[in-house]
Tab-separated table of C-alpha atoms and ligand atoms in Angstrom:
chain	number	residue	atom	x	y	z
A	75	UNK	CA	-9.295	2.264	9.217
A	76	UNK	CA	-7.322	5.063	8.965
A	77	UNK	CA	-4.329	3.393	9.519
A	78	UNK	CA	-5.241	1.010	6.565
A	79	UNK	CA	-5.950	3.787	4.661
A	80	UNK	CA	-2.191	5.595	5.490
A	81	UNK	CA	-0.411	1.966	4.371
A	82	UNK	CA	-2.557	1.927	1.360
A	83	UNK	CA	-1.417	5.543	0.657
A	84	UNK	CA	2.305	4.593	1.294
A	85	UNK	CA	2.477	1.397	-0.036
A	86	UNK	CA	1.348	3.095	-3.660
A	87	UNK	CA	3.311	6.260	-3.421
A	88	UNK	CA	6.212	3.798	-2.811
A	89	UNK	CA	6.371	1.759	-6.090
A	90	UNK	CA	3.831	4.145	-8.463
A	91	UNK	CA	5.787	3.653	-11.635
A	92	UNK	CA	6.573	6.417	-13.949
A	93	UNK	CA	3.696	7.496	-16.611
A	94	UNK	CA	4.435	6.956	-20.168
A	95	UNK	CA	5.425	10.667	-20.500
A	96	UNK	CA	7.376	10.637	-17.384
A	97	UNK	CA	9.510	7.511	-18.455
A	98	UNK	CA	9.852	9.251	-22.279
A	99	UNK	CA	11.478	12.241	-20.816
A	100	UNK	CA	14.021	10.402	-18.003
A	101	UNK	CA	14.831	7.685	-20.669
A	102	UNK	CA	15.431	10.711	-23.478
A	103	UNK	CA	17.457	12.359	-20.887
A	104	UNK	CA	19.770	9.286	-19.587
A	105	UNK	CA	20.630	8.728	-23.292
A	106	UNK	CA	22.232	12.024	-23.687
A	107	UNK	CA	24.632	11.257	-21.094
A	108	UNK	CA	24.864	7.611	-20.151
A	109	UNK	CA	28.095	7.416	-22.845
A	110	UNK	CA	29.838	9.869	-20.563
A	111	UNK	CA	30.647	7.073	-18.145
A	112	UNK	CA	33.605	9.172	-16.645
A	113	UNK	CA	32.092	12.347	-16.849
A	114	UNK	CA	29.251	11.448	-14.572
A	115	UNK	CA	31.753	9.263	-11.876
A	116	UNK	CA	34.109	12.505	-12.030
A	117	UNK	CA	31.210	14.553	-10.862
A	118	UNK	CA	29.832	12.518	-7.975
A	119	UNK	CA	33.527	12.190	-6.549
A	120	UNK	CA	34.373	15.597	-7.171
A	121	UNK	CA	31.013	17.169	-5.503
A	122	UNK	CA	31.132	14.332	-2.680
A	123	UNK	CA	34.963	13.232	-1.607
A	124	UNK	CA	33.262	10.992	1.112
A	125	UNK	CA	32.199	8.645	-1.195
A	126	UNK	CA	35.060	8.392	-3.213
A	127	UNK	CA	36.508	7.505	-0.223
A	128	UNK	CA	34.488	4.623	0.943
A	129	UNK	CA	36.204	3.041	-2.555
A	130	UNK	CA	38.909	1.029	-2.048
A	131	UNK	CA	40.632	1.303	-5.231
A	132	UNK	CA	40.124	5.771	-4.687
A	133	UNK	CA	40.325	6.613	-1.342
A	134	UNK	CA	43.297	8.975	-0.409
A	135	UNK	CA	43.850	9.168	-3.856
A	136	UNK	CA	43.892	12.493	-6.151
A	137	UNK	CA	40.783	12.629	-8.487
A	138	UNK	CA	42.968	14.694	-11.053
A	139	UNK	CA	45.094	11.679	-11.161
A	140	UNK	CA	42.826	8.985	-11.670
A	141	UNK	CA	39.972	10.006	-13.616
A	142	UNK	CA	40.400	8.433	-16.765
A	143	UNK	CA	42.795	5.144	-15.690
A	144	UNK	CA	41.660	1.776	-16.405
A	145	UNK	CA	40.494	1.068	-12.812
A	146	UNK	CA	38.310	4.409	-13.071
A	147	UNK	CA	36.949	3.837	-16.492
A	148	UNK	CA	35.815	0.151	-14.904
A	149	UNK	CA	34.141	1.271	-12.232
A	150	UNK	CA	32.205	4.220	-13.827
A	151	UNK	CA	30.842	1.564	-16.724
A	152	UNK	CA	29.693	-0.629	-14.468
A	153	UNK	CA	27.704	2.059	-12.006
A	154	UNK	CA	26.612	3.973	-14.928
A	155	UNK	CA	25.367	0.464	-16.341
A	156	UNK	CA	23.293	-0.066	-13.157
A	157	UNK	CA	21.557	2.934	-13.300
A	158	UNK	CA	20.941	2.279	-17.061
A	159	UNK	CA	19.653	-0.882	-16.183
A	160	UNK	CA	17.164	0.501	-13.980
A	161	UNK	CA	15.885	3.310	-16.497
A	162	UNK	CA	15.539	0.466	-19.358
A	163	UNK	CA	13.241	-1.684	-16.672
A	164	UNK	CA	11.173	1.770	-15.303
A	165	UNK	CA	8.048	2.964	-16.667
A	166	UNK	CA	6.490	-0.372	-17.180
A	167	UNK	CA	4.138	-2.417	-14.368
A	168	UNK	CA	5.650	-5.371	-15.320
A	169	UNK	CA	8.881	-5.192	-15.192
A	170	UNK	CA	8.255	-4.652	-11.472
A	171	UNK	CA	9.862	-7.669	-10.279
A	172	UNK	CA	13.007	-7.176	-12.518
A	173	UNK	CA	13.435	-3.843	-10.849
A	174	UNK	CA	12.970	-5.249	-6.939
A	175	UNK	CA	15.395	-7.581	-7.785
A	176	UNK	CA	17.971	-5.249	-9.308
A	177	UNK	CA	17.357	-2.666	-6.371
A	178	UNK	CA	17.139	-5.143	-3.739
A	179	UNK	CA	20.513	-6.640	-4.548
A	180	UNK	CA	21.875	-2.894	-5.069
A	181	UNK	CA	20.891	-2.218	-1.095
A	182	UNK	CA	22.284	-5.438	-0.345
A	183	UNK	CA	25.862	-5.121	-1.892
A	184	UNK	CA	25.974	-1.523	-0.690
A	185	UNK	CA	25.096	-2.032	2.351
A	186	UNK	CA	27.836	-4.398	2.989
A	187	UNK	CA	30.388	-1.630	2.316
A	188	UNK	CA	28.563	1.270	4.420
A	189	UNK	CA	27.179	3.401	1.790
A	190	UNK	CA	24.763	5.231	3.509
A	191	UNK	CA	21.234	6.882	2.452
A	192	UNK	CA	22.696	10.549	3.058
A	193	UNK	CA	25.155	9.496	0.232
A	194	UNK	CA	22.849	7.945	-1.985
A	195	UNK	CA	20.511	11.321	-1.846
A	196	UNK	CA	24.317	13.150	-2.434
A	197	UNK	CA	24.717	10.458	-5.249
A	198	UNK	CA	21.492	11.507	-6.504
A	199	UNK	CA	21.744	15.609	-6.491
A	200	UNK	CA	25.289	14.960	-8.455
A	201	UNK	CA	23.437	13.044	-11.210
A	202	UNK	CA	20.737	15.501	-11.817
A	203	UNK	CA	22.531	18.322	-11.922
A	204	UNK	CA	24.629	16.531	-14.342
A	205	UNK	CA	21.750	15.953	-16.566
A	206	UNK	CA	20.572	19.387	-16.545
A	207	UNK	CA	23.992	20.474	-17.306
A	208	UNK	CA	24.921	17.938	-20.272
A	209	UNK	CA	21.695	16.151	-21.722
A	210	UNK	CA	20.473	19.102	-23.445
A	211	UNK	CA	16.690	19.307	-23.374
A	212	UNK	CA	16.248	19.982	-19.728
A	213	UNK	CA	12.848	21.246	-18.274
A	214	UNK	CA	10.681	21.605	-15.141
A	215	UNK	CA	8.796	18.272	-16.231
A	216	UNK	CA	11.860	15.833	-16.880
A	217	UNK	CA	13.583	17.523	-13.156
A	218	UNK	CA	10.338	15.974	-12.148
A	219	UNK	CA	10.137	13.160	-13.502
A	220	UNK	CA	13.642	12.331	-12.293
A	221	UNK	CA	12.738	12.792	-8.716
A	222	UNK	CA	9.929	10.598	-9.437
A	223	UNK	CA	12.235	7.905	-10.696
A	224	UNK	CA	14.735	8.341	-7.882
A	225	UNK	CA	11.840	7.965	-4.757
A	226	UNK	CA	10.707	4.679	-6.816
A	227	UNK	CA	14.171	3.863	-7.164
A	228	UNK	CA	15.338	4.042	-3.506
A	229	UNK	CA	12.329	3.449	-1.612
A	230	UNK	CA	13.459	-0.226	-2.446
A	231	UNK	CA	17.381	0.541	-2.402
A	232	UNK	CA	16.740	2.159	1.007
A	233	UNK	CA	14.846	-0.603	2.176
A	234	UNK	CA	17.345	-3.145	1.285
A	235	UNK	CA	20.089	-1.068	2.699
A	236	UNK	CA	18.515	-1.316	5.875
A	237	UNK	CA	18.109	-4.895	5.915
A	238	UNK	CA	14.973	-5.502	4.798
A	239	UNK	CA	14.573	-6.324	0.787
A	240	UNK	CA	11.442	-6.034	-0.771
A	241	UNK	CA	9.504	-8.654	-1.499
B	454	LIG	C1	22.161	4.757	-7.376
B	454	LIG	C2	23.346	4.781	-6.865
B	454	LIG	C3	24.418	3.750	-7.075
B	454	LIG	C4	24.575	2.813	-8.050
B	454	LIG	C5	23.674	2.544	-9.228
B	454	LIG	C6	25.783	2.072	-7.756
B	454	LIG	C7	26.268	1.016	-8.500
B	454	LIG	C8	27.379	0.275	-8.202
B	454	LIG	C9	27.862	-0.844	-8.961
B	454	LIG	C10	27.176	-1.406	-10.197
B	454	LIG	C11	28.994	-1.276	-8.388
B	454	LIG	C12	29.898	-2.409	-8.882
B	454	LIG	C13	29.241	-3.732	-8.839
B	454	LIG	C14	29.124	-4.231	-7.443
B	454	LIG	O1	30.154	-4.617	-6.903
B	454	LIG	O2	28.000	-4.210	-6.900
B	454	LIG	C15	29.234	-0.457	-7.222
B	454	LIG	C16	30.288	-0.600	-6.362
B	454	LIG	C17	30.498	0.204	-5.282
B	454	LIG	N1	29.733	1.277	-4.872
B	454	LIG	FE1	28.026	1.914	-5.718
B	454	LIG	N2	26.358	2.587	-6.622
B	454	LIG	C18	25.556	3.620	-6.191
B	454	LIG	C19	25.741	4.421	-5.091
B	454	LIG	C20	26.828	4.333	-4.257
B	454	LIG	C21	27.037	5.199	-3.142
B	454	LIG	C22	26.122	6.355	-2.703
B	454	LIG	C23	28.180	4.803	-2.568
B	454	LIG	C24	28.747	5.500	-1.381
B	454	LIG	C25	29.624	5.148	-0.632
B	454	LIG	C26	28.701	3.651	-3.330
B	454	LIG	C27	29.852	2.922	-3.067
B	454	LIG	C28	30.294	1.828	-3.753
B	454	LIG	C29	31.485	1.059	-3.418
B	454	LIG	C30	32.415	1.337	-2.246
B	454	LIG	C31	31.610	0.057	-4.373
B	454	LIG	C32	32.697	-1.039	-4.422
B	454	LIG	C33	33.814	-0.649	-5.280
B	454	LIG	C34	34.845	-1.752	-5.370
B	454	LIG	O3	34.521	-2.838	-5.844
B	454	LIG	O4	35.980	-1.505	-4.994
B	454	LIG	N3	27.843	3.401	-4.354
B	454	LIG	N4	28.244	0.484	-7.147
């Protein structure tokens, strides 16, 4: 019984979506910033050289140097477009299988190339303290709804990265 009662517990902690407040204030946020495609890539390599350096296209490479060429500009629309992807789906019960299957194939591809969850949780300190510095309206409540959006967010990315999608 109890142990029903724990995977009851976990199983709903897992995947509770945001409240309508909570997805206000992230999606408010994200718009701020999600044009400063660049911006937000320059930070996560510049904070975390490891993971520029599982990119093939970066690694060994000076971050001065690249940070605006084509290459660069490429890959920072297209990971900035995932996230916003994910923050257009959250927020809303049914768009719950949309967002498995976005996350799910996000573990997947990543996990192919060795990104691991210590870098994902580096990935994800770089990006809010991005928003706090550059979207403007920061506050206790959107830092925490953020957090909120990043557990739902990996507990599936996580999952997948470890071999196991969710279903
Ligand atoms: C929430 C976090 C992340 C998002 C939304 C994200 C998103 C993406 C997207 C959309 C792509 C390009 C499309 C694709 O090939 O799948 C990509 C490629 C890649 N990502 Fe991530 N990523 C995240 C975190 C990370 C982390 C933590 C690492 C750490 C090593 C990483 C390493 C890579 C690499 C190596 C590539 C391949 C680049 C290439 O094609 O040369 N990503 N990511």
């Amino acid at each position: 019984m109890k142990f029903l009662i724990l995977a009851a517990v976990l199983v709903a902690g897992a995947y509770a979506t945001l409240n309508a407040d909570e997805a206000k204030l992230v999606k408010g946020s994200w718009d701020k910033v999600k044009g400063q495609e660049d911006g937000i890539l320059y930070a996560i390599f510049k904070e975390n050289p490891d993971i520029q350096a599982k990119f093939p296209a970066f690694v060994g490479k000076n971050l001065e140097e690249i940070k605006s060429n084509d290459d660069f500009t490429k890959h920072a629309d297209r990971i900035v477009a995932a996230v916003s992807k994910y923050i257009e789906l959250v927020g809303n019960e049914a768009n719950t299988p949309a967002i498995k299957t976005l996350l799910n194939e996000l573990g997947q591809t990543h996990r192919s190339r060795g990104a691991t969850k210590e870098q994902f949780e580096k990935f994800k300190s770089s990006v809010a303290k991005y928003l706090k510095e550059h979207s403007g309206a920061w506050s206790d409540a959107t830092g925490a709804a953020w957090n909120k959006a990043f557990d739902e967010m990996y507990a599936i990315v996580f999952s997948s990265l470890d071999g196991n999608p969710v279903h």
